[in-house]
Every structure is written in structure tokens, then in C-alpha cells.
């Protein structure tokens, strides 16, 4: 995680997090451990609680427990245990909060410990919505930076991370040869666009199904076939949903699918493919490999991956470390920024200052050894004044 390492080097040098007590509520992965270490190098004391009682790797928790300056509050695998762990973090009165779903914010507010917080970051869409509604009721006690909504986050999370890891899940489970296949992607948002692009890059003929005319036009101009869902279902070898909507693939689609068609979902919730409808339609169902089920439908076989759950998490490792590197470097920079500027912000959900994203992009380019040009003063003046100056001799 070279970008996070660069941020940690800088924080250590500047000591911006000196004296800060950071409450970190994130998935307990190795990448999260790297973020915690970066915060500690910047001078912070960290209380870590997994954002989901089941989402903690035992070896990561064990390693973090050995780190000076870190307290690990384990969730004990049950909702009640999770609440106790969150409350334990609230009892330590954090001054900065790194949240993932606003769970820690909820408990801090309930425990009356939110007033000690200078500022927080929130990394999920759901959490941002929850915190905004708290702010609308004048109940949010501290300013929050919506790290979920930054351009870099969108590029790396929804686009690059999802594009690669969804295909990773598909290939691990089915081993399908994408070259020469027809891959239909439902939804041409950041996720669908990235999946279609990657599938196309591996030699697939890509078909996009949309309900939004602008997105559909964009897909068409990007070189994909654009057809209604039922036509795509009848034509495709692989069908991937990435819409956020419900029942995107239903019985009408299953009835027309080709023999051996593979179905997978990349959307957040397992509602995009009507799995119950598929099971109801099928005369038989077999699990042929882990996470791969075959359904007999009208003399044909329809293959469902990971029971329609989000494929890159259910059947692969989620986002690559290279994606989490940028996202967590952003969290560390935002946390440090809040220690300096949080006191001057109103208790609302704020956009991350654009300068932080620019800074991260520069660090990421630097980490890859990529150099770019700078506008000259002459060019900068031209862009502001619109009138050409005489060229210097
Ligand atoms: P988005 O809202 O930008 O795009 C979704 C697209 O689907 C829109 O263009 C919409 O018009 C289209 N759509 C909606 N209903 C449709 C239907 N019935 N048929 C065809 N198209 C339809 O959303 P984004 O960011 O691309 O995310 C999509 C889903 O993926 C969400 O559930 C999101 O939470 C999830 N997600 C999954 C990730 C992963 O790692 N698997 C990462 C980030 C987001």
C-alpha cells in the first residue's frame, strides 16, 4: 500500500495526529490494520472495533492487539457483543471517528460521548444518508467528511475495484472463457461500466441493458450493444446485474435464457436476481461446485453464482489492496485534516475538500513513478484573462 505508506511517512514527520484518539470502525482486514498503523505513526492512539461482528480476520485482530497505541474491541460474533464493543470505544471518548455505516456515530450519540469528537469520516453511502438525516434534525454533534462521495473513491471503489474483482469472482467460480462470450451487464453506472469494460477487454462481446436513456446512450457510444433486458437474456452466455434495483432478472428472463447461461450479481444486495423465482421455475437444482448452482429450466440449464449475493465479496476477496490503498490513504489524510480544521466546521456532513483528492492523486502517481506537466504562469494567466499575451522571445 505505497500511497498509505507515503501518507504515514508524512504524518509521522508532521505529527498532525499527536494527542488524537481515533475511533476506527471498519472491516477487520489486513488493509485496515495498515491504516491503523499509519494513524499510530502520525501520533494517534487508536481504538479499533470491527464494523461488522463477522467481518474481522482473527489474525488481523491478534496482530493489532500487539501494536503499541492500539486497543482492539472485539465484537464477540453477536449483535449484542457488537454493541458492547462499540460502547467500549465510545467510553474511551474518541476525538476523531473513522466510520463505516455510521454505527460508531450512532453509539457515540446514544452514549453522550459525541461532543468530544472534533470530526469524523464516513465511508459508505448508507452511513452518509444516516448522518445527513441526523444533521437535518440538528442532532449531529460533530462535522463529518463524506469520504464515500469523492471522485477518487468513485474511481477506485465502484469502478476499478468492482470491475476487476467481479470478474475475479466469476472466473474463480466458473472458469468461463470470456473471449468469444456474450456478456450482458444490467446497469451502466460506475460498477456496470467497469464490468463491461473489463469483460470487453478480455474479448467478450458486451451487451448493456439500461433504463436511463443517457446511460444507455453512453454505453452505445462506448462500443457496447444496447438492447432490452429480455433480448439480452435470450442472447447472453453470462449475465451480470449491477443496478441497485430489485428483481432485475426474473422468471421472464430465466425462461428465455440459453443453455448454460451464467448469472451473477454485483449489486450491493442479493435482490437483483429473483432466486426464489428461479428455484420455483426449475425442475431440479444441483450445487456443482462451491458457490455454483445449476437449475434445470425447461430442458436447459441456468447457472447461478454465489446465490445471487454480491459476487466479488461472496466469491472473491473484494477490492484488491491497490484499491484499498488509495481509499485508506484518503481516510488518514482526512482524519489529519479534521484535527486541524474540524473545530471550525459546522456539525453537518461536508464534502471532502477537493485539495485532499488532488493531493492523493499526486501521491498515487508518485507511487507509480508517473510524472505529469504543470501549467506555466503564462498558460494560467491566459485561462483566467482569455486574452493571449505576447510570447516571450
Ligand atoms: P448507479 O446508480 O450509478 O448505477 C446503476 C445503474 O443501473 C443506473 O444507471 C440505473 O439507471 C440502472 N438501472 C436501475 N435499474 C435497472 C434495471 N431494472 N435494468 C437496467 N438498468 C437499471 O450505481 P453504481 O454505483 O454503479 O452501483 C450499482 C450497485 O452496485 C449498487 O447496488 C451499489 O451499492 C453496488 N456496488 C457494488 C460494489 C461491489 O464491490 N460489488 C461496489 C460499489 C457499489
Short mmCIF file of C-alpha atoms and ligand atoms in Angstrom, two decimals:
data_model
loop_
_atom_site.label_atom_id
_atom_site.label_comp_id
_atom_site.label_asym_id
_atom_site.label_seq_id
_atom_site.Cartn_x
_atom_site.Cartn_y
_atom_site.Cartn_z
CA UNK A 1 0.00 0.00 0.00
CA UNK A 2 2.52 2.59 -1.19
CA UNK A 3 0.19 5.60 -1.09
CA UNK A 4 -0.80 4.94 2.51
CA UNK A 5 2.89 4.47 3.34
CA UNK A 6 3.66 7.89 1.87
CA UNK A 7 0.84 9.43 3.92
CA UNK A 8 2.10 7.68 7.07
CA UNK A 9 5.65 8.98 6.45
CA UNK A 10 4.27 12.49 6.15
CA UNK A 11 2.05 12.21 9.25
CA UNK A 12 4.95 10.85 11.27
CA UNK A 13 7.12 13.77 10.21
CA UNK A 14 4.42 16.39 10.86
CA UNK A 15 2.88 14.73 13.92
CA UNK A 16 -0.57 16.11 12.95
CA UNK A 17 -2.33 13.31 14.84
CA UNK A 18 -0.32 13.82 18.05
CA UNK A 19 -2.73 13.60 21.00
CA UNK A 20 -5.67 12.49 18.84
CA UNK A 21 -7.70 9.50 19.97
CA UNK A 22 -9.10 7.93 16.83
CA UNK A 23 -12.07 5.53 16.95
CA UNK A 24 -11.84 3.27 13.89
CA UNK A 25 -14.89 1.20 12.92
CA UNK A 26 -14.04 -0.68 9.69
CA UNK A 27 -13.89 -4.24 8.35
CA UNK A 28 -11.10 -6.07 10.16
CA UNK A 29 -8.87 -6.72 7.18
CA UNK A 30 -5.11 -6.53 6.68
CA UNK A 31 -5.60 -3.25 4.79
CA UNK A 32 -7.44 -1.78 7.79
CA UNK A 33 -4.53 -2.83 10.00
CA UNK A 34 -2.22 -0.86 7.69
CA UNK A 35 -4.45 2.21 8.13
CA UNK A 36 -4.42 1.82 11.92
CA UNK A 37 -0.63 1.62 11.89
CA UNK A 38 -0.44 4.75 9.72
CA UNK A 39 -2.61 6.65 12.23
CA UNK A 40 -0.40 5.49 15.10
CA UNK A 41 2.72 6.60 13.20
CA UNK A 42 1.07 10.01 12.92
CA UNK A 43 0.88 10.19 16.73
CA UNK A 44 -2.70 8.96 17.35
CA UNK A 45 -3.97 6.47 19.88
CA UNK A 46 -6.43 4.15 18.14
CA UNK A 47 -9.46 2.22 19.36
CA UNK A 48 -10.44 -0.33 16.73
CA UNK A 49 -13.81 -2.06 16.51
CA UNK A 50 -14.87 -4.19 13.52
CA UNK A 51 -17.73 -2.62 11.56
CA UNK A 52 -19.45 -5.97 11.33
CA UNK A 53 -19.23 -8.69 14.02
CA UNK A 54 -18.43 -11.28 11.35
CA UNK A 55 -16.06 -9.13 9.30
CA UNK A 56 -12.87 -9.48 11.27
CA UNK A 57 -9.94 -11.69 10.40
CA UNK A 58 -8.67 -13.32 13.60
CA UNK A 59 -5.01 -12.94 12.64
CA UNK A 60 -5.52 -9.22 11.93
CA UNK A 61 -7.17 -8.63 15.32
CA UNK A 62 -4.36 -10.60 17.01
CA UNK A 63 -1.68 -8.57 15.21
CA UNK A 64 -3.34 -5.25 16.06
CA UNK A 65 -3.62 -6.25 19.71
CA UNK A 66 0.18 -6.38 19.80
CA UNK A 67 0.57 -2.85 18.42
CA UNK A 68 1.53 -0.12 20.90
CA UNK A 69 -1.07 2.66 20.89
CA UNK A 70 -3.89 0.39 19.69
CA UNK A 71 -6.83 -1.07 21.65
CA UNK A 72 -8.88 -3.72 19.86
CA UNK A 73 -12.51 -4.10 20.91
CA UNK A 74 -13.81 -7.38 19.56
CA UNK A 75 -17.44 -7.87 18.74
CA UNK A 76 -17.72 -11.45 20.05
CA UNK A 77 -19.68 -12.56 16.99
CA UNK A 78 -23.18 -11.50 18.12
CA UNK A 79 -25.19 -8.27 17.71
CA UNK A 80 -25.17 -7.72 21.50
CA UNK A 81 -21.41 -8.27 21.60
CA UNK A 82 -21.01 -5.82 18.73
CA UNK A 83 -22.95 -3.16 20.68
CA UNK A 84 -20.75 -3.75 23.73
CA UNK A 85 -17.62 -3.36 21.62
CA UNK A 86 -18.92 -0.11 20.07
CA UNK A 87 -19.84 1.18 23.54
CA UNK A 88 -16.34 0.34 24.78
CA UNK A 89 -14.94 2.60 22.04
CA UNK A 90 -17.43 5.36 22.95
CA UNK A 91 -16.31 5.08 26.60
CA UNK A 92 -12.79 5.98 25.50
CA UNK A 93 -14.15 9.33 24.15
CA UNK A 94 -12.52 9.44 20.72
CA UNK A 95 -11.67 12.86 19.27
CA UNK A 96 -11.72 11.65 15.66
CA UNK A 97 -14.02 8.96 14.21
CA UNK A 98 -13.45 6.80 11.13
CA UNK A 99 -16.81 5.18 10.49
CA UNK A 100 -18.29 2.69 8.00
CA UNK A 101 -22.08 2.70 8.15
CA UNK A 102 -22.36 5.31 10.96
CA UNK A 103 -22.52 2.60 13.62
CA UNK A 104 -19.91 4.22 15.82
CA UNK A 105 -21.61 7.62 15.36
CA UNK A 106 -24.91 6.10 16.50
CA UNK A 107 -23.41 4.67 19.69
CA UNK A 108 -21.35 7.81 20.42
CA UNK A 109 -24.52 9.94 20.22
CA UNK A 110 -26.50 7.49 22.38
CA UNK A 111 -23.71 7.38 25.00
CA UNK A 112 -23.39 11.19 25.13
CA UNK A 113 -19.76 10.90 24.01
CA UNK A 114 -20.20 12.64 20.63
CA UNK A 115 -19.49 16.14 21.94
CA UNK A 116 -15.81 15.25 22.47
CA UNK A 117 -15.41 14.42 18.78
CA UNK A 118 -13.71 17.12 16.65
CA UNK A 119 -14.73 15.42 13.41
CA UNK A 120 -15.36 12.13 11.65
CA UNK A 121 -15.21 10.46 8.27
CA UNK A 122 -17.87 8.19 6.76
CA UNK A 123 -17.08 5.67 4.06
CA UNK A 124 -20.45 4.26 2.97
CA UNK A 125 -23.50 5.60 1.14
CA UNK A 126 -25.81 4.29 3.87
CA UNK A 127 -23.75 5.96 6.59
CA UNK A 128 -23.71 9.29 4.75
CA UNK A 129 -27.53 9.14 4.39
CA UNK A 130 -27.96 8.34 8.09
CA UNK A 131 -25.64 11.14 9.21
CA UNK A 132 -27.31 13.64 6.85
CA UNK A 133 -30.72 12.85 8.34
CA UNK A 134 -29.23 13.26 11.84
CA UNK A 135 -27.85 16.67 10.77
CA UNK A 136 -31.24 17.68 9.30
CA UNK A 137 -32.78 17.06 12.73
CA UNK A 138 -29.98 19.19 14.29
CA UNK A 139 -28.82 16.12 16.20
CA UNK A 140 -25.41 15.52 14.63
CA UNK A 141 -22.85 16.56 17.23
CA UNK A 142 -19.73 16.82 15.05
CA UNK A 143 -18.73 17.58 11.45
CA UNK A 144 -18.34 14.60 9.13
CA UNK A 145 -16.38 14.37 5.88
CA UNK A 146 -18.18 12.17 3.33
CA UNK A 147 -15.13 10.26 2.09
CA UNK A 148 -17.63 7.98 0.34
CA UNK A 149 -18.50 10.70 -2.15
CA UNK A 150 -15.11 11.80 -3.51
CA UNK A 151 -14.17 11.39 -7.19
CA UNK A 152 -11.17 9.26 -6.25
CA UNK A 153 -13.34 6.98 -4.17
CA UNK A 154 -15.76 6.54 -7.06
CA UNK A 155 -12.95 5.80 -9.47
CA UNK A 156 -11.18 3.30 -7.26
CA UNK A 157 -14.08 1.68 -5.40
CA UNK A 158 -17.10 1.47 -7.71
CA UNK A 159 -15.11 1.43 -10.89
CA UNK A 160 -11.62 -0.08 -10.73
CA UNK A 161 -12.14 -2.31 -7.68
CA UNK A 162 -15.54 -3.63 -8.70
CA UNK A 163 -14.63 -4.06 -12.37
CA UNK A 164 -11.71 -6.33 -11.58
CA UNK A 165 -12.99 -8.20 -8.55
CA UNK A 166 -16.40 -9.02 -10.06
CA UNK A 167 -14.67 -10.74 -12.98
CA UNK A 168 -12.28 -12.35 -10.49
CA UNK A 169 -15.26 -13.88 -8.66
CA UNK A 170 -16.80 -15.03 -11.94
CA UNK A 171 -13.57 -16.67 -13.13
CA UNK A 172 -12.75 -18.29 -9.79
CA UNK A 173 -16.15 -19.92 -9.53
CA UNK A 174 -16.95 -20.81 -13.14
CA UNK A 175 -13.66 -20.59 -15.03
CA UNK A 176 -15.68 -19.37 -18.02
CA UNK A 177 -13.69 -18.29 -21.10
CA UNK A 178 -14.77 -14.70 -21.62
CA UNK A 179 -13.17 -14.30 -25.05
CA UNK A 180 -15.86 -15.00 -27.60
CA UNK A 181 -18.62 -15.00 -24.95
CA UNK A 182 -21.56 -12.64 -24.92
CA UNK A 183 -21.62 -10.85 -21.57
CA UNK A 184 -24.72 -8.85 -20.70
CA UNK A 185 -24.39 -6.22 -17.97
CA UNK A 186 -27.56 -4.79 -16.44
CA UNK A 187 -26.95 -1.24 -15.21
CA UNK A 188 -24.36 1.15 -16.68
CA UNK A 189 -23.43 3.11 -13.57
CA UNK A 190 -19.86 3.22 -12.29
CA UNK A 191 -19.96 -0.52 -11.47
CA UNK A 192 -21.64 -1.78 -14.63
CA UNK A 193 -19.47 0.41 -16.82
CA UNK A 194 -16.29 -1.01 -15.28
CA UNK A 195 -17.50 -4.61 -15.52
CA UNK A 196 -18.47 -4.18 -19.18
CA UNK A 197 -15.15 -2.51 -19.98
CA UNK A 198 -13.12 -5.31 -18.38
CA UNK A 199 -15.20 -8.07 -19.98
CA UNK A 200 -14.75 -6.37 -23.35
CA UNK A 201 -11.01 -6.18 -22.71
CA UNK A 202 -10.94 -9.96 -22.21
CA UNK A 203 -12.52 -10.49 -25.61
CA UNK A 204 -16.22 -10.73 -24.75
CA UNK A 205 -18.95 -9.19 -26.87
CA UNK A 206 -20.62 -6.89 -24.37
CA UNK A 207 -24.31 -6.11 -24.16
CA UNK A 208 -25.65 -3.39 -21.86
CA UNK A 209 -29.22 -3.09 -20.56
CA UNK A 210 -30.31 0.22 -19.07
CA UNK A 211 -33.44 2.11 -18.07
CA UNK A 212 -31.76 5.54 -18.15
CA UNK A 213 -31.55 6.91 -21.73
CA UNK A 214 -28.39 8.95 -21.04
CA UNK A 215 -26.54 5.97 -19.58
CA UNK A 216 -27.82 3.78 -22.42
CA UNK A 217 -26.53 6.28 -24.97
CA UNK A 218 -23.20 6.42 -23.19
CA UNK A 219 -22.95 2.60 -23.31
CA UNK A 220 -23.77 2.63 -27.01
CA UNK A 221 -21.13 5.29 -27.72
CA UNK A 222 -18.60 3.31 -25.64
CA UNK A 223 -18.99 0.47 -28.14
CA UNK A 224 -21.39 -1.91 -26.36
CA UNK A 225 -24.56 -3.39 -27.84
CA UNK A 226 -27.59 -1.88 -26.10
CA UNK A 227 -30.80 -3.92 -26.09
CA UNK A 228 -33.82 -4.50 -23.81
CA UNK A 229 -33.24 -6.92 -20.94
CA UNK A 230 -35.31 -9.79 -22.34
CA UNK A 231 -33.38 -9.73 -25.60
CA UNK A 232 -30.08 -9.69 -23.76
CA UNK A 233 -31.21 -12.56 -21.53
CA UNK A 234 -32.05 -14.63 -24.60
CA UNK A 235 -28.68 -13.91 -26.21
CA UNK A 236 -26.05 -13.83 -23.45
CA UNK A 237 -23.73 -16.51 -22.13
CA UNK A 238 -23.08 -14.52 -18.95
CA UNK A 239 -25.49 -12.05 -17.32
CA UNK A 240 -24.30 -9.73 -14.55
CA UNK A 241 -26.57 -7.33 -12.64
CA UNK A 242 -25.16 -4.07 -11.23
CA UNK A 243 -28.15 -1.79 -10.75
CA UNK A 244 -29.04 -1.46 -7.05
CA UNK A 245 -32.64 -2.29 -8.07
CA UNK A 246 -34.81 -5.30 -7.23
CA UNK A 247 -35.92 -8.23 -9.47
CA UNK A 248 -33.85 -7.06 -12.41
CA UNK A 249 -33.72 -10.66 -13.61
CA UNK A 250 -36.99 -12.55 -13.10
CA UNK A 251 -38.85 -15.55 -14.45
CA UNK A 252 -39.48 -13.93 -17.84
CA UNK A 253 -35.69 -13.70 -18.29
CA UNK A 254 -34.93 -17.19 -16.96
CA UNK A 255 -37.46 -18.72 -19.36
CA UNK A 256 -35.64 -17.42 -22.45
CA UNK A 257 -32.03 -18.00 -21.39
CA UNK A 258 -29.59 -20.07 -23.38
CA UNK A 259 -28.49 -23.47 -22.16
CA UNK A 260 -25.60 -22.97 -19.73
CA UNK A 261 -26.19 -19.24 -19.21
CA UNK A 262 -24.34 -17.98 -16.12
CA UNK A 263 -25.97 -15.41 -13.77
CA UNK A 264 -24.15 -13.27 -11.23
CA UNK A 265 -24.93 -10.15 -9.22
CA UNK A 266 -22.53 -7.29 -8.47
CA UNK A 267 -25.10 -5.04 -6.76
CA UNK A 268 -24.92 -4.49 -3.03
CA UNK A 269 -27.98 -6.53 -2.05
CA UNK A 270 -28.99 -10.04 -3.11
CA UNK A 271 -32.33 -8.85 -4.54
CA UNK A 272 -31.33 -8.15 -8.15
CA UNK A 273 -31.77 -11.76 -9.30
CA UNK A 274 -35.10 -13.31 -8.25
CA UNK A 275 -33.51 -16.50 -6.90
CA UNK A 276 -36.78 -17.76 -5.38
CA UNK A 277 -38.44 -17.28 -8.78
CA UNK A 278 -35.62 -19.24 -10.44
CA UNK A 279 -35.93 -22.07 -7.91
CA UNK A 280 -39.72 -22.10 -8.39
CA UNK A 281 -39.34 -22.37 -12.15
CA UNK A 282 -36.70 -25.11 -12.04
CA UNK A 283 -37.49 -28.81 -12.12
CA UNK A 284 -34.19 -29.59 -10.38
CA UNK A 285 -31.32 -27.78 -8.66
CA UNK A 286 -27.75 -29.02 -8.12
CA UNK A 287 -24.70 -27.50 -6.47
CA UNK A 288 -21.93 -28.38 -8.94
CA UNK A 289 -19.04 -26.52 -7.29
CA UNK A 290 -18.80 -24.36 -4.18
CA UNK A 291 -20.90 -21.22 -4.86
CA UNK A 292 -22.14 -22.55 -8.21
CA UNK A 293 -25.71 -23.90 -8.56
CA UNK A 294 -27.33 -25.30 -11.67
CA UNK A 295 -31.08 -25.03 -12.23
CA UNK A 296 -32.95 -27.13 -14.83
CA UNK A 297 -35.37 -24.81 -16.58
CA UNK A 298 -37.44 -26.17 -19.49
CA UNK A 299 -34.78 -28.61 -20.71
CA UNK A 300 -31.96 -26.07 -20.32
CA UNK A 301 -29.51 -25.36 -17.51
CA UNK A 302 -29.18 -21.95 -15.88
CA UNK A 303 -26.11 -21.45 -13.68
CA UNK A 304 -26.29 -19.15 -10.65
CA UNK A 305 -23.11 -17.93 -8.91
CA UNK A 306 -22.99 -17.24 -5.15
CA UNK A 307 -26.78 -17.49 -4.80
CA UNK A 308 -27.12 -14.01 -6.28
CA UNK A 309 -25.13 -12.38 -3.47
CA UNK A 310 -22.60 -9.67 -4.30
CA UNK A 311 -20.14 -11.79 -6.26
CA UNK A 312 -16.85 -10.02 -5.58
CA UNK A 313 -17.31 -10.34 -1.82
CA UNK A 314 -19.04 -13.74 -1.78
CA UNK A 315 -16.76 -15.44 -4.31
CA UNK A 316 -13.54 -13.36 -4.36
CA UNK A 317 -11.55 -11.20 -1.95
CA UNK A 318 -13.38 -7.92 -2.56
CA UNK A 319 -11.29 -5.00 -3.64
CA UNK A 320 -7.58 -5.52 -4.29
CA UNK A 321 -5.16 -3.94 -1.79
CA UNK A 322 -4.20 -1.44 -4.52
CA UNK A 323 -7.74 -0.05 -4.32
CA UNK A 324 -7.90 -0.01 -0.52
CA UNK A 325 -4.50 1.74 -0.53
CA UNK A 326 -6.00 4.88 -2.09
CA UNK A 327 -9.21 4.71 -0.07
CA UNK A 328 -7.44 4.33 3.26
CA UNK A 329 -4.76 6.89 2.40
CA UNK A 330 -7.73 9.24 1.88
CA UNK A 331 -9.14 8.30 5.30
CA UNK A 332 -5.79 9.00 7.00
CA UNK A 333 -5.37 12.38 5.27
CA UNK A 334 -8.98 13.30 6.08
CA UNK A 335 -8.52 12.34 9.76
CA UNK A 336 -5.40 14.52 10.00
CA UNK A 337 -7.17 17.38 8.21
CA UNK A 338 -10.04 17.17 10.73
CA UNK A 339 -7.70 17.51 13.70
CA UNK A 340 -6.60 20.86 12.27
CA UNK A 341 -9.84 22.16 10.74
CA UNK A 342 -12.67 20.18 12.37
CA UNK A 343 -13.24 22.69 15.18
CA UNK A 344 -14.08 25.37 12.59
CA UNK A 345 -16.69 23.27 10.76
CA UNK A 346 -20.43 23.15 11.45
CA UNK A 347 -21.84 19.80 12.69
CA UNK A 348 -23.01 18.64 9.27
CA UNK A 349 -21.92 16.24 6.55
CA UNK A 350 -19.32 18.03 4.41
CA UNK A 351 -17.72 17.22 1.07
CA UNK A 352 -14.04 16.30 1.34
CA UNK A 353 -12.02 19.36 0.28
CA UNK A 354 -11.01 18.91 -3.36
CA UNK A 355 -7.39 19.65 -2.42
CA UNK A 356 -7.29 16.34 -0.48
CA UNK A 357 -8.25 14.36 -3.60
CA UNK A 358 -5.71 16.24 -5.71
CA UNK A 359 -3.07 15.53 -3.08
CA UNK A 360 -3.95 11.81 -3.09
CA UNK A 361 -3.85 11.63 -6.88
CA UNK A 362 -0.37 13.19 -6.80
CA UNK A 363 0.80 10.69 -4.18
CA UNK A 364 -0.65 7.80 -6.21
CA UNK A 365 1.08 8.98 -9.38
CA UNK A 366 4.31 9.40 -7.44
CA UNK A 367 3.97 5.86 -6.05
CA UNK A 368 3.75 4.56 -9.61
CA UNK A 369 6.66 6.70 -10.79
CA UNK A 370 4.38 8.70 -13.09
CA UNK A 371 5.23 12.36 -13.67
CA UNK A 372 2.94 14.95 -15.22
CA UNK A 373 3.25 18.53 -16.51
CA UNK A 374 2.32 21.77 -14.71
CA UNK A 375 0.57 24.72 -16.30
CA UNK A 376 3.02 27.57 -16.90
CA UNK A 377 2.23 31.00 -15.38
CA UNK A 378 1.70 32.20 -18.95
CA UNK A 379 -0.93 29.47 -19.53
CA UNK A 380 -2.58 30.06 -16.16
CA UNK A 381 -2.95 33.78 -16.90
CA UNK A 382 -4.41 33.00 -20.34
CA UNK A 383 -7.05 30.71 -18.85
CA UNK A 384 -8.13 33.47 -16.42
CA UNK A 385 -7.84 36.52 -18.71
CA UNK A 386 -8.87 34.93 -22.04
CA UNK A 387 -6.53 37.26 -23.87
CA UNK A 388 -3.27 35.99 -25.28
CA UNK A 389 -0.15 37.78 -24.07
CA UNK A 390 2.77 38.20 -26.41
CA UNK A 391 5.02 35.17 -26.27
CA UNK A 392 8.31 35.78 -24.54
CA UNK A 393 11.15 35.80 -27.03
P1 LIG B 1 -25.51 3.71 -10.16
O1 LIG B 1 -26.79 4.12 -9.52
O2 LIG B 1 -24.53 4.71 -10.62
O3 LIG B 1 -25.87 2.82 -11.46
C1 LIG B 1 -26.92 1.91 -11.51
C2 LIG B 1 -27.49 1.91 -12.94
O4 LIG B 1 -28.45 0.86 -13.04
C3 LIG B 1 -28.20 3.22 -13.29
O5 LIG B 1 -27.65 3.75 -14.48
C4 LIG B 1 -29.65 2.79 -13.46
O6 LIG B 1 -30.32 3.51 -14.48
C5 LIG B 1 -29.51 1.33 -13.84
N1 LIG B 1 -30.69 0.52 -13.55
C6 LIG B 1 -31.51 0.59 -12.49
N2 LIG B 1 -32.47 -0.32 -12.57
C7 LIG B 1 -32.27 -1.00 -13.74
C8 LIG B 1 -32.91 -2.08 -14.38
N3 LIG B 1 -34.01 -2.65 -13.86
N4 LIG B 1 -32.43 -2.52 -15.55
C9 LIG B 1 -31.34 -1.95 -16.10
N5 LIG B 1 -30.67 -0.91 -15.53
C10 LIG B 1 -31.12 -0.46 -14.36
O7 LIG B 1 -24.89 2.67 -9.15
P2 LIG B 1 -23.42 2.01 -9.07
O8 LIG B 1 -22.50 2.87 -8.29
O9 LIG B 1 -22.98 1.53 -10.42
O10 LIG B 1 -23.76 0.75 -8.13
C11 LIG B 1 -24.62 -0.28 -8.59
C12 LIG B 1 -24.81 -1.30 -7.47
O11 LIG B 1 -23.53 -1.86 -7.13
C13 LIG B 1 -25.34 -0.72 -6.15
O12 LIG B 1 -26.13 -1.70 -5.53
C14 LIG B 1 -24.09 -0.48 -5.34
O13 LIG B 1 -24.34 -0.47 -3.95
C15 LIG B 1 -23.28 -1.68 -5.73
N6 LIG B 1 -21.85 -1.56 -5.53
C16 LIG B 1 -21.18 -2.74 -5.53
C17 LIG B 1 -19.83 -2.75 -5.33
C18 LIG B 1 -19.13 -4.06 -5.31
O14 LIG B 1 -18.00 -4.09 -4.83
N7 LIG B 1 -19.74 -5.11 -5.80
C19 LIG B 1 -19.05 -1.51 -5.13
C20 LIG B 1 -19.84 -0.31 -5.22
C21 LIG B 1 -21.20 -0.36 -5.40
#
